[in-house]
Short mmCIF file of C-alpha atoms in Angstrom, two decimals:
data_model
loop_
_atom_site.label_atom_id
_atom_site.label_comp_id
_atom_site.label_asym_id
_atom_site.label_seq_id
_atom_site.Cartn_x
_atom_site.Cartn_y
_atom_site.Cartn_z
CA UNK A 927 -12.48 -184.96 -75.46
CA UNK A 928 -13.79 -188.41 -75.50
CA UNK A 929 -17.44 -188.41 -75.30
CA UNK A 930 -17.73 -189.86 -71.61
CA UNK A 931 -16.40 -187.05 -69.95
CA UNK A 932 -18.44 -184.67 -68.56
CA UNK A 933 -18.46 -180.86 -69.53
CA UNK A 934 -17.47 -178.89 -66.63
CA UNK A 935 -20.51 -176.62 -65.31
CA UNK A 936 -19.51 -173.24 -64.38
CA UNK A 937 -18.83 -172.69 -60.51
CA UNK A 938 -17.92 -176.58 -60.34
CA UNK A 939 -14.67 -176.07 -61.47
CA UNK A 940 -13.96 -173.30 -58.28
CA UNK A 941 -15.62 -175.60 -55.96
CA UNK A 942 -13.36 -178.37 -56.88
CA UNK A 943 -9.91 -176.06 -57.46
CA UNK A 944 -10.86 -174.71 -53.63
CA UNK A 945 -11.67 -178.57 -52.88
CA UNK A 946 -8.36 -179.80 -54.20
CA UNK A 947 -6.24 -177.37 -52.98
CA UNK A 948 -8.02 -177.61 -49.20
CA UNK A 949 -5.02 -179.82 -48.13
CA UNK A 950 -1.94 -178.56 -49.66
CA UNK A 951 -0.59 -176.21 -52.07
CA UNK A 952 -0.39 -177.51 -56.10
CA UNK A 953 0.86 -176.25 -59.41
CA UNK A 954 -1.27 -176.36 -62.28
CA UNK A 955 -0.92 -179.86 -63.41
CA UNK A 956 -1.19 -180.97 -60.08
CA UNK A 957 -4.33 -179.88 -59.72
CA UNK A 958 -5.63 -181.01 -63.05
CA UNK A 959 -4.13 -184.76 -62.43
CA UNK A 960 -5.97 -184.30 -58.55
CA UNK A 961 -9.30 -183.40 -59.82
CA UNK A 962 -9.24 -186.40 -62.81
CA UNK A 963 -8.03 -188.72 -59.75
CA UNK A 964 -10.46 -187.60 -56.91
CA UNK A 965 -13.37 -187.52 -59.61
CA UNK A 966 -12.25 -190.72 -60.98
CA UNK A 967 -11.59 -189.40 -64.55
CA UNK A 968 -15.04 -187.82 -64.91
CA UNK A 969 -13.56 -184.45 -65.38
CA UNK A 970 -10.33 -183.33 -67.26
CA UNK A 971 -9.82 -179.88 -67.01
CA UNK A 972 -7.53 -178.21 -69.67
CA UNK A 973 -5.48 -175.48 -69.52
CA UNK A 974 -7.18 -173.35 -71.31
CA UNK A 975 -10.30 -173.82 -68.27
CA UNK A 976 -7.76 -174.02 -65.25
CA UNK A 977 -5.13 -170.94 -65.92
CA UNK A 978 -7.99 -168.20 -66.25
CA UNK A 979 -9.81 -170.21 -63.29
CA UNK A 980 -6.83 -169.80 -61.40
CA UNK A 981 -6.15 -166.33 -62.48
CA UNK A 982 -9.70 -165.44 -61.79
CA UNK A 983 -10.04 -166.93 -57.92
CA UNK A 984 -6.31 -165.36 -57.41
CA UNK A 985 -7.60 -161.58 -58.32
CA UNK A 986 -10.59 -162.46 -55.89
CA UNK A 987 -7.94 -163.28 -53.19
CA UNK A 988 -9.35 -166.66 -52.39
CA UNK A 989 -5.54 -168.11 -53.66
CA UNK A 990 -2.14 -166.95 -53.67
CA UNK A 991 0.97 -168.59 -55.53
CA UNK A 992 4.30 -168.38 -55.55
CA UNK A 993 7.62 -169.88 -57.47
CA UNK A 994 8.61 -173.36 -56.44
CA UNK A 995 10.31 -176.49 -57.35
CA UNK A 996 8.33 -179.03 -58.20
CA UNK A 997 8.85 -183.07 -57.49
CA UNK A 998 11.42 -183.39 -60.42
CA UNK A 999 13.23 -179.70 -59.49
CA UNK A 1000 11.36 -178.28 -62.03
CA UNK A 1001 10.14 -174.44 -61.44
CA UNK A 1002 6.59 -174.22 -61.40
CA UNK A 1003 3.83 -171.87 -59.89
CA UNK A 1004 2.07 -173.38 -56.46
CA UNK A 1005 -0.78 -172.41 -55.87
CA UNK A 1006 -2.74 -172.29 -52.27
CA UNK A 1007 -5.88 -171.43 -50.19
CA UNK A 1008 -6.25 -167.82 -48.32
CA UNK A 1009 -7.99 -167.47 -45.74
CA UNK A 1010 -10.98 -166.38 -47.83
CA UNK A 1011 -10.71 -169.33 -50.31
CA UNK A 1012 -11.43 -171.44 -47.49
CA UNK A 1013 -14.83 -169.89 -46.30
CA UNK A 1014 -15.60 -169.65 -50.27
CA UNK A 1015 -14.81 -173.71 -50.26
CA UNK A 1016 -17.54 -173.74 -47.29
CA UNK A 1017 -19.89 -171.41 -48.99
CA UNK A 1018 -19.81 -172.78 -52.36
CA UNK A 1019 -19.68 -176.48 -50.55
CA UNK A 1020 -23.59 -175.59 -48.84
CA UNK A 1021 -24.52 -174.06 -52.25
CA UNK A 1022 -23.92 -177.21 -54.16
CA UNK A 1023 -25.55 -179.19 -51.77
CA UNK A 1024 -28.40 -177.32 -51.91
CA UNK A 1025 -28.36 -177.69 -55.73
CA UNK A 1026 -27.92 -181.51 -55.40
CA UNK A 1027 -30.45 -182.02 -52.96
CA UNK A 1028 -33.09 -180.17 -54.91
CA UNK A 1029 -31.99 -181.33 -58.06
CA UNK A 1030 -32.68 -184.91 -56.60
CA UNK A 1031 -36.35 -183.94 -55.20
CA UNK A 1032 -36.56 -182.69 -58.64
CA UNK A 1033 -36.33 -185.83 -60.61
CA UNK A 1034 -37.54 -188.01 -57.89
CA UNK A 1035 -41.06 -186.30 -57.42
CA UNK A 1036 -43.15 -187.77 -60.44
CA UNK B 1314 -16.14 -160.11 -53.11
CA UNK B 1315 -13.52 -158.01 -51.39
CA UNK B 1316 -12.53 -154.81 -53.16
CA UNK B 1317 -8.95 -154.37 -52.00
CA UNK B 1318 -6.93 -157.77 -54.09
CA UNK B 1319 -9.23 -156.20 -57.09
CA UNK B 1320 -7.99 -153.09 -56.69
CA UNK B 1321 -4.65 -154.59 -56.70
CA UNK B 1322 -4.94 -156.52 -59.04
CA UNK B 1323 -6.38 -153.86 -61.45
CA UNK B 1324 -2.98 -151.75 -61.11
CA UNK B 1325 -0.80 -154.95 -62.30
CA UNK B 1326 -2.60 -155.86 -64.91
CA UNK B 1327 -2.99 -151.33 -66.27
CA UNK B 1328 0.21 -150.77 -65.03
CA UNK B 1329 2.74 -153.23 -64.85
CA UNK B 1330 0.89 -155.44 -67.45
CA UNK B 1331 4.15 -156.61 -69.32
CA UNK B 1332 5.35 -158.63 -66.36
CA UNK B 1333 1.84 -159.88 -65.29
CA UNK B 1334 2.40 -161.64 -69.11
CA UNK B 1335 6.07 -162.76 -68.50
CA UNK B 1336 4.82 -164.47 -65.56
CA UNK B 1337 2.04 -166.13 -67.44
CA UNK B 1338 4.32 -167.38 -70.38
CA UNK B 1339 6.62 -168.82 -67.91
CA UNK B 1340 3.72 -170.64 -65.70
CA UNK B 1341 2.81 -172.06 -69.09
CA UNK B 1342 5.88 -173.18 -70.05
CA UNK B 1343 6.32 -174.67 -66.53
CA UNK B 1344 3.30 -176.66 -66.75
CA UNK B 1345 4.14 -177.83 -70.46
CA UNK B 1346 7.63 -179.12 -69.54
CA UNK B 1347 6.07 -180.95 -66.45
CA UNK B 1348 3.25 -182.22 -68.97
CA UNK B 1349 6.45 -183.77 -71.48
CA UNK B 1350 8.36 -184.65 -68.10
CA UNK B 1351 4.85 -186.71 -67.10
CA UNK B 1352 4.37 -188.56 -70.44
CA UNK B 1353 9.03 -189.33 -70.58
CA UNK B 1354 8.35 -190.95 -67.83
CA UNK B 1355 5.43 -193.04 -68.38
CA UNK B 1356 7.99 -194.59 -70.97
CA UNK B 1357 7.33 -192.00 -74.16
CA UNK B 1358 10.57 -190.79 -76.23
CA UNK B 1359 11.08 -187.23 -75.87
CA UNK B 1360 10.02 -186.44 -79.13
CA UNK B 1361 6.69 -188.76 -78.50
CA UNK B 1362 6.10 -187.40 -75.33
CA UNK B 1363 6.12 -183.45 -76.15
CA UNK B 1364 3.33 -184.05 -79.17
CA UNK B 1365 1.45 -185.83 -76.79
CA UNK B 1366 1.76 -182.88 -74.39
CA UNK B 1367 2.04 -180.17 -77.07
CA UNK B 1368 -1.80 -182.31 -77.66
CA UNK B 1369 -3.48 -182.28 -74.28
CA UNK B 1370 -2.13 -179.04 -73.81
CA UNK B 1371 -4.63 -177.62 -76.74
CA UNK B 1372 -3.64 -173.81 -77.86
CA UNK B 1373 -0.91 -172.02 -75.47
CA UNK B 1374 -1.92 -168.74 -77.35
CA UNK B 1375 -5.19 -169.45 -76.42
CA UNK B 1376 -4.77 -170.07 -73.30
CA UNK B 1377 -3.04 -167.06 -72.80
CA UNK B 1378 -5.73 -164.89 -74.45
CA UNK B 1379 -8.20 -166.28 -72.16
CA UNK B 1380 -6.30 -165.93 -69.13
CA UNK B 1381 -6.28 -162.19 -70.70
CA UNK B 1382 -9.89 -161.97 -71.12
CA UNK B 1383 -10.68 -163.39 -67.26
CA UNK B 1384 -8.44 -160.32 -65.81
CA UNK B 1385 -9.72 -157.59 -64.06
CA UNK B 1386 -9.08 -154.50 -66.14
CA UNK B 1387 -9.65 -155.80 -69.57
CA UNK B 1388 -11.93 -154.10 -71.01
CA UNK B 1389 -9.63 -151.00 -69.84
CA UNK B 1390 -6.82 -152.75 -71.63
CA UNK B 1391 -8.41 -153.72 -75.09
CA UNK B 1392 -9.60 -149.88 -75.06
CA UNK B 1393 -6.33 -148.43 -75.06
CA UNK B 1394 -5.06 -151.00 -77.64
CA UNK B 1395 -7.90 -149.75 -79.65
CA UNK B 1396 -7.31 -146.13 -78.93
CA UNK B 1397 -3.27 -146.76 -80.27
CA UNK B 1398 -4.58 -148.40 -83.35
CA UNK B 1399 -6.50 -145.31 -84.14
CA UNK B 1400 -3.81 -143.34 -83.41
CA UNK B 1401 -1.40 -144.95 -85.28
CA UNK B 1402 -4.35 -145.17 -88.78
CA UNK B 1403 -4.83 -141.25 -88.32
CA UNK B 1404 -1.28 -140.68 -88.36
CA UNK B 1405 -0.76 -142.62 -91.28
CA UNK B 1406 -3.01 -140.58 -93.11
CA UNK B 1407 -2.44 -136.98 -92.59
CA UNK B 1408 -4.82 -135.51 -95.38
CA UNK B 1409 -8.04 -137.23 -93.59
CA UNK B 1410 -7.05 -136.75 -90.43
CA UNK B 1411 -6.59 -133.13 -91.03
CA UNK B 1412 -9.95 -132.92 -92.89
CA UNK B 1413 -11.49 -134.99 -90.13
CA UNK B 1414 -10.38 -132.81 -87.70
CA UNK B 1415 -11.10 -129.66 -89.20
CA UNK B 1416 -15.12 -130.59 -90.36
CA UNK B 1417 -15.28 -131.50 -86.25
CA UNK B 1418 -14.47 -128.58 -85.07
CA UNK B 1419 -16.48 -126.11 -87.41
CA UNK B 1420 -19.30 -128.57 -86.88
CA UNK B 1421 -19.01 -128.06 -82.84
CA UNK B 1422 -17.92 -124.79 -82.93
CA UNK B 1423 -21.25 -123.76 -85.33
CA UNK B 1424 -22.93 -126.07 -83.36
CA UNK B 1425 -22.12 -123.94 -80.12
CA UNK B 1426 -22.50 -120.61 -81.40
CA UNK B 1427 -25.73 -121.48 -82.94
CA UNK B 1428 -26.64 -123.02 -79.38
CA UNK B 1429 -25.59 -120.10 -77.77
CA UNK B 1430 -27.72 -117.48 -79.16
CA UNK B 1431 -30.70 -119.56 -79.11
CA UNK B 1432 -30.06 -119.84 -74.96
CA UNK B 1433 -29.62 -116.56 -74.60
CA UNK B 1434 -32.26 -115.27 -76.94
CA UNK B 1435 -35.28 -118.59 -76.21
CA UNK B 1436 -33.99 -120.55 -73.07
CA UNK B 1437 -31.98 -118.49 -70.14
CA UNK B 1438 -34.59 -116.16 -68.68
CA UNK B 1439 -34.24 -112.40 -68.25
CA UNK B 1440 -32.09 -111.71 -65.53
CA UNK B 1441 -34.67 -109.60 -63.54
CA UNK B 1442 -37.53 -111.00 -61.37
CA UNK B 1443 -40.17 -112.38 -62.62
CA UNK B 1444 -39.64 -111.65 -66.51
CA UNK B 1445 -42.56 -113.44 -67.65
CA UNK B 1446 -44.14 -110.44 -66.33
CA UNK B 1447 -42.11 -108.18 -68.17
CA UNK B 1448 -43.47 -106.38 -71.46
CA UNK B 1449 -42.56 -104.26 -74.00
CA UNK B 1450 -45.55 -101.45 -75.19
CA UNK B 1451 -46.25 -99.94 -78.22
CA UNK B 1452 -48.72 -97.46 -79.59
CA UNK B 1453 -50.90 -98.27 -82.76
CA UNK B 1454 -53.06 -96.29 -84.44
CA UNK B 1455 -56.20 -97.73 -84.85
CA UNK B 1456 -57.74 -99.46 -87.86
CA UNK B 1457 -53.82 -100.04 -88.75
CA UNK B 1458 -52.98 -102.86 -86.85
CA UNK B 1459 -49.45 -103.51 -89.29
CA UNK B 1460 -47.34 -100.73 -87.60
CA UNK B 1461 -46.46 -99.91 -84.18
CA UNK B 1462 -44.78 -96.94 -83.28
CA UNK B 1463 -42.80 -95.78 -79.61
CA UNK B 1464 -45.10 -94.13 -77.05
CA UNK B 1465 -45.04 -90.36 -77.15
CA UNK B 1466 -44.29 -88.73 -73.04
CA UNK B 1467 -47.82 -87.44 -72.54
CA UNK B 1468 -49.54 -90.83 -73.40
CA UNK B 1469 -46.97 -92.54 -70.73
CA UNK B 1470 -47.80 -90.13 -68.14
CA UNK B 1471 -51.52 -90.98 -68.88
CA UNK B 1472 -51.07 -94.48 -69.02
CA UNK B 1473 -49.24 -94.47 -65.69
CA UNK B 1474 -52.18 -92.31 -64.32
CA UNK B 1475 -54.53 -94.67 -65.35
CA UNK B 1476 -53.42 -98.27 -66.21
CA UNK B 1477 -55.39 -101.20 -64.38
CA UNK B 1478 -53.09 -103.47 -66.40
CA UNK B 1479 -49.79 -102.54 -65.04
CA UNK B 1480 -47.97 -102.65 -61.91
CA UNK B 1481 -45.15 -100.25 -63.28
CA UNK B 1482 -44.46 -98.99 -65.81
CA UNK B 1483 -41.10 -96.92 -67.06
CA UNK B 1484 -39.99 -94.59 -70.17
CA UNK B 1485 -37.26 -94.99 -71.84
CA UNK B 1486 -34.90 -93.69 -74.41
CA UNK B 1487 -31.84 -94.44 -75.83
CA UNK B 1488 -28.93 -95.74 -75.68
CA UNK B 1489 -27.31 -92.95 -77.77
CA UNK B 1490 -23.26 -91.95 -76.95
CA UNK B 1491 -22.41 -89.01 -74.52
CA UNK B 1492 -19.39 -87.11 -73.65
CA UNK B 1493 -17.90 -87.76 -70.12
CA UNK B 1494 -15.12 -85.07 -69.48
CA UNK B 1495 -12.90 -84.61 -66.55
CA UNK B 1496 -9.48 -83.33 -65.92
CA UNK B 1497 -8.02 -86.47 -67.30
CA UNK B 1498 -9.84 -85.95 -70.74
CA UNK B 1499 -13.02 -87.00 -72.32
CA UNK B 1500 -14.79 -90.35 -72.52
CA UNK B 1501 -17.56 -91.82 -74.95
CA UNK B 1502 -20.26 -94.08 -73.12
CA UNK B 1503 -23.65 -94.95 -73.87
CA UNK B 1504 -26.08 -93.30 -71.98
CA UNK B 1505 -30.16 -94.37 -71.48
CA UNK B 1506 -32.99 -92.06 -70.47
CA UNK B 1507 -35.23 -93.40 -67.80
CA UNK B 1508 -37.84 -92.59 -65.96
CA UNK B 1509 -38.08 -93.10 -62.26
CA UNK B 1510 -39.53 -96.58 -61.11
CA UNK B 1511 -37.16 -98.05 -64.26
CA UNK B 1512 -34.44 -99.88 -62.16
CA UNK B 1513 -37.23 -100.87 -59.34
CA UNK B 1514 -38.96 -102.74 -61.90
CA UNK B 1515 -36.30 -104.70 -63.41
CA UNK B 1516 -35.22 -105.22 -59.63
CA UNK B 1517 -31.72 -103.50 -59.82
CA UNK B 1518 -29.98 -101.90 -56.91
CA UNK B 1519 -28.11 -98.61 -56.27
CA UNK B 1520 -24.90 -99.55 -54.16
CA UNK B 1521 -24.48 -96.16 -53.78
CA UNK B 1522 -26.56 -93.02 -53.27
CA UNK B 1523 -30.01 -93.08 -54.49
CA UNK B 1524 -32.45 -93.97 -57.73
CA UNK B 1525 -34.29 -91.71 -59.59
CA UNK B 1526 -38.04 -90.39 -57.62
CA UNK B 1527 -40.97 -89.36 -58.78
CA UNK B 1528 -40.55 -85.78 -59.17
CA UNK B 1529 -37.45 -86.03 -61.07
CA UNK B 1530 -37.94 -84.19 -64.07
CA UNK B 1531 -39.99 -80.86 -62.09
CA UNK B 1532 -37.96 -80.11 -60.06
CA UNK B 1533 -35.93 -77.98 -62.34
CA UNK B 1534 -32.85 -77.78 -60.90
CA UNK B 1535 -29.66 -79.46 -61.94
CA UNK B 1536 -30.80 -82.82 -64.05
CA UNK B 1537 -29.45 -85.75 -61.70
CA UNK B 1538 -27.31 -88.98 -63.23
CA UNK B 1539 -26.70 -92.71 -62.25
CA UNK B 1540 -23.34 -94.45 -63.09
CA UNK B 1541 -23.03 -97.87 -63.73
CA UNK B 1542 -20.76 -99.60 -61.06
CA UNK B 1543 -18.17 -99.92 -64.47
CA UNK B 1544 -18.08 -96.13 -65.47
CA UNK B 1545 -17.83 -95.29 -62.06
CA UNK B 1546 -14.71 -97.39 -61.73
CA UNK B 1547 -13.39 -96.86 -64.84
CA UNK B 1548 -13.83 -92.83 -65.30
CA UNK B 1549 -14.29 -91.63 -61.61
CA UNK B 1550 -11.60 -94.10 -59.34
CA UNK B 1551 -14.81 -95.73 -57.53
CA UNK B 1552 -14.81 -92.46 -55.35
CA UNK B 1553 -17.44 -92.57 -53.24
CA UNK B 1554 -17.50 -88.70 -52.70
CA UNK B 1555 -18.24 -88.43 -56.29
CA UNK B 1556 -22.28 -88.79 -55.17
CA UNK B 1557 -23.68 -84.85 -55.00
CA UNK B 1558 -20.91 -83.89 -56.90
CA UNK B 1559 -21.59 -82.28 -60.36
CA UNK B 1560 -20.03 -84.43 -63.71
CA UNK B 1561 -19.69 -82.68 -67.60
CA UNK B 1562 -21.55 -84.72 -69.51
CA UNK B 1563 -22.07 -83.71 -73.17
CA UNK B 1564 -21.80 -80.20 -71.98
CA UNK B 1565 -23.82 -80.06 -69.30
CA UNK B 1566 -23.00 -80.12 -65.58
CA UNK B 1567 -25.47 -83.27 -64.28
CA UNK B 1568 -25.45 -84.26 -60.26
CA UNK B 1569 -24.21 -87.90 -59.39
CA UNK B 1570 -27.26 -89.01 -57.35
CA UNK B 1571 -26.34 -93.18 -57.08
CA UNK B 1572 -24.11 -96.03 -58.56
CA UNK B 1573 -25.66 -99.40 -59.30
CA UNK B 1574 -24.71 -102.41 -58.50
CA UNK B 1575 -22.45 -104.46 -60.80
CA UNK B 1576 -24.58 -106.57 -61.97
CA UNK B 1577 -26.95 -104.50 -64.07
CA UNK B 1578 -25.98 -103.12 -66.99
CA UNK B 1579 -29.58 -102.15 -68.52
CA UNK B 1580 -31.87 -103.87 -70.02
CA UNK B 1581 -31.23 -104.21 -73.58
CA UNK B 1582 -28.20 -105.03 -75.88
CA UNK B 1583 -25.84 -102.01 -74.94
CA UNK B 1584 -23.75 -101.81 -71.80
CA UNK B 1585 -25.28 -98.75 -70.95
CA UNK B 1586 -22.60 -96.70 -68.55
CA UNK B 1587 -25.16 -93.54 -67.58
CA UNK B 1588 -28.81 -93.14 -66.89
CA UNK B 1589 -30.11 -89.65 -67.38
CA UNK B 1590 -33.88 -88.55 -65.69
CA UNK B 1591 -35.88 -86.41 -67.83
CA UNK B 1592 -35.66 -82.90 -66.47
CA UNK B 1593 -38.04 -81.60 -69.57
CA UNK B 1594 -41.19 -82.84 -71.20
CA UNK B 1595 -42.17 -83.60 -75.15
CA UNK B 1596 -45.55 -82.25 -74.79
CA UNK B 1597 -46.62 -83.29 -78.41
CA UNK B 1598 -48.03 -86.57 -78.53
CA UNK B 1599 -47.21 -87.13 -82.08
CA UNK B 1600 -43.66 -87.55 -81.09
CA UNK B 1601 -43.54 -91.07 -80.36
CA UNK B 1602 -39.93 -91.74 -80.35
CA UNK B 1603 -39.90 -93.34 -76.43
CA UNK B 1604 -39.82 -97.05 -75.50
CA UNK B 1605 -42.01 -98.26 -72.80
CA UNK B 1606 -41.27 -101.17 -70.10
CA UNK B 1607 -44.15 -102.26 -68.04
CA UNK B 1608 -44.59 -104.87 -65.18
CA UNK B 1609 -47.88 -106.62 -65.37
CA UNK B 1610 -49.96 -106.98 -62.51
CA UNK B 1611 -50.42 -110.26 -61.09
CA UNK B 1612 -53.27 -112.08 -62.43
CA UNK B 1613 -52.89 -110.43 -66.03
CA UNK B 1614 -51.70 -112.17 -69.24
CA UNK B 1615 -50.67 -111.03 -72.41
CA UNK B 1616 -53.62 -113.04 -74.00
CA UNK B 1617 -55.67 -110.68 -72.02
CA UNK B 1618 -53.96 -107.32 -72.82
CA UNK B 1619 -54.37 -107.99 -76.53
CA UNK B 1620 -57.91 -107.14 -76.27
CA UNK B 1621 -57.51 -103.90 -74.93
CA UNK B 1622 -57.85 -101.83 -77.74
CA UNK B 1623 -55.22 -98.99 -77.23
CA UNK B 1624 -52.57 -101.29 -75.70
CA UNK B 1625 -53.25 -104.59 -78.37
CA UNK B 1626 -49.58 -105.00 -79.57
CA UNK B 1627 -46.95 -106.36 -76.82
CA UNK B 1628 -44.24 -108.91 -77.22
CA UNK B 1629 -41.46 -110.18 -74.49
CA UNK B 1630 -38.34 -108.17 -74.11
CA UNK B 1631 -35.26 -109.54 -76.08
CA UNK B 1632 -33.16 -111.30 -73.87
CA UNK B 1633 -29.53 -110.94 -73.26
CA UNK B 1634 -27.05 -112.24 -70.75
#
């Protein structure tokens, strides 16, 4: 991994799966190539991160997938948000904020 | 979280976990052609273009395994591949297993008989009320403090006059076998001597007729008997007309006064399937062949009956089940 990419922090990486798939349904690699473009190549999640991720938030019933053809008519597995995944992507959404902002009064107080 | 896609998911991946795995190998295959399809197209040769993926991908094994490890139900899983591997090693080796499996069970089966005597002998109280109160008494003869000796029937009929220490207190004798005989033939059970107030102190009940009284053994007439609930079953057809009737034992016609209930059996190690009332007395006090049972009165210890000189040695009944 070159050394200006940023580790991915546990819990980011379901905020910005629930994030990515908010809109529409993805396979994997779809959602790895949407995360590096919507976080402008700051974070490249591997397979080895993104399958269990997936496989993890699916048991928790915040996604469901299914068999589809992708762009080229390849098969591939989509992937999209429940109902529940999207009041996690609002509940995890206020919980990083709440990090950010006092993560910010943290290093601004002197 | 909610509990029911868990649940869910937990019988996949325990029962049907083969095809949860198909499913991954083929999502990862999936997403390693689209990977080679990706780079072909951003003007790689084929060959190029699947090292490139085969390198961004990073381990597929890996992957796999820690897909695995994020599942609910792993632990479960990795458990039962352990438990087949140890299967599999003991059956490979017979001769260990075998000696394995034999040092096991004598160690839990000593283990258990060893742990049963000491519950029934230290731990499980007597089955009466109150059995801390409960002693056993002995005559000593003074100055000789070693031996103890049974109490002789004139000294218990003193004692019983005269005790401050004891609430009851009840004679014994026995077990020893007697001869039931009836119509059907004769039958060998043990039998106990007691004197009256015996079964009211170890709280047992007659659930039919009557106990032994006071006055048993004056009366003179014909010496009365108590059946166990078993004998009574066993020898007389649980008849309940059998109480005032007249029974051969060892000889001698004795009068059914009660049955007990099933649950006593006497106090000691014998089943005891009679109890016989003294209808005579051992005037000599030299013969000290009796056992005595007494209930202490409340508010007395044994510390405290050790320093009453004719009465020093006592020591709680043996238990038994």
């Amino acid at each position: 991994m070159p050394p200006d990419q940023t580790n991915l922090l546990q819990g980011t990486l379901d905020l910005l799966i629930l994030k990515t798939l908010a809109p529409e349904e993805l396979h994997g690699l779809g959602i790895s190539r949407r995360i590096e473009q919507i976080t402008k190549g700051t974070f490249q999640v591997k397979p080895g991160s993104l399958f269990p991720a997936l496989h993890r938030m699916e048991e928790a019933g915040w996604l469901v997938s299914s068999w589809g053809a992708s762009e080229n008519n390849r098969r591939a597995k989509y992937y999209r948000l429940t109902k529940e995944g999207r009041d996690r992507l609002g509940t995890e959404r206020r919980e990083w904020e709440r990090i950010v902002t006092a993560m910010a009064s943290a290093l601004q107080s002197s | 979280m909610p509990l029911w896609p868990r649940v869910l998911s937990l019988w996949r991946n325990v029962f049907r976990g083969e095809q949860v795995d198909r499913d991954l190998d083929e999502e990862l295959r999936a997403h390693l052609d689209l990977l080679i399809e990706e780079k072909v197209s951003s003007g790689m040769s084929a060959a190029e273009a699947r090292r490139a993926a085969l390198l961004e991908f990073g381990g597929v094994e890996q992957t796999k395994e820690q897909v695995r490890a994020s599942r609910t139900g792993f632990l479960l899983e990795t458990m039962w591949q352990d438990l087949r591997y140890g299967a599999r090693m003991l059956a490979r080796s017979p001769g260990f297993t075998a000696t394995a499996v034999v040092s096991l069970a004598l160690g839990i089966g000593a283990t258990t008989a060893v742990f049963s005597i000491f519950d029934t002998i230290f731990l499980r109280p007597l089955p009466y009320p109150e059995p801390d109160r409960l002693v056993a008494v002995y005559e000593i003869e003074l100055g000789k403090p070693d031996g103890s000796y049974g109490v002789s029937q004139p000294n218990f009929i003193d004692w019983r006059k005269q005790s401050q220490t004891f609430e009851q207190l009840a004679q014994t004798l026995g077990p020893t076998p007697f001869v039931i005989s009836r119509s059907e033939g004769a039958e060998e059970v043990s039998a106990q001597f007691v004197t009256d107030g015996y079964f009211q102190m170890l709280g047992a009940r007659a659930c039919q007729g009557r106990l032994f009284v006071a006055d048993e053994y004056t009366r003179g007439k014909t010496a009365p008997v108590v059946l166990s609930y078993g004998s009574w079953q066993r020898l007389f057809g649980s008849n309940p007309s059998i109480i005032g009737n007249t029974i051969n034992v060892n000889g001698d016609l004795l009068e059914v006064v009660g049955v007990m209930c099933p649950d006593f059996h006497g106090h000691g190690e014998t089943k005891i399937g009679i109890w016989l009332s003294w209808n005579w007395l051992q005037k000599d006090r030299k013969v000290r062949n009796f056992e005595v049972i007494g209930r202490l009165k409340p508010r007395i210890s044994t510390d405290m009956l050790r320093s009453w000189p004719a009465l020093r040695e006592t020591r709680r009944l043996s238990g038994r089940s």
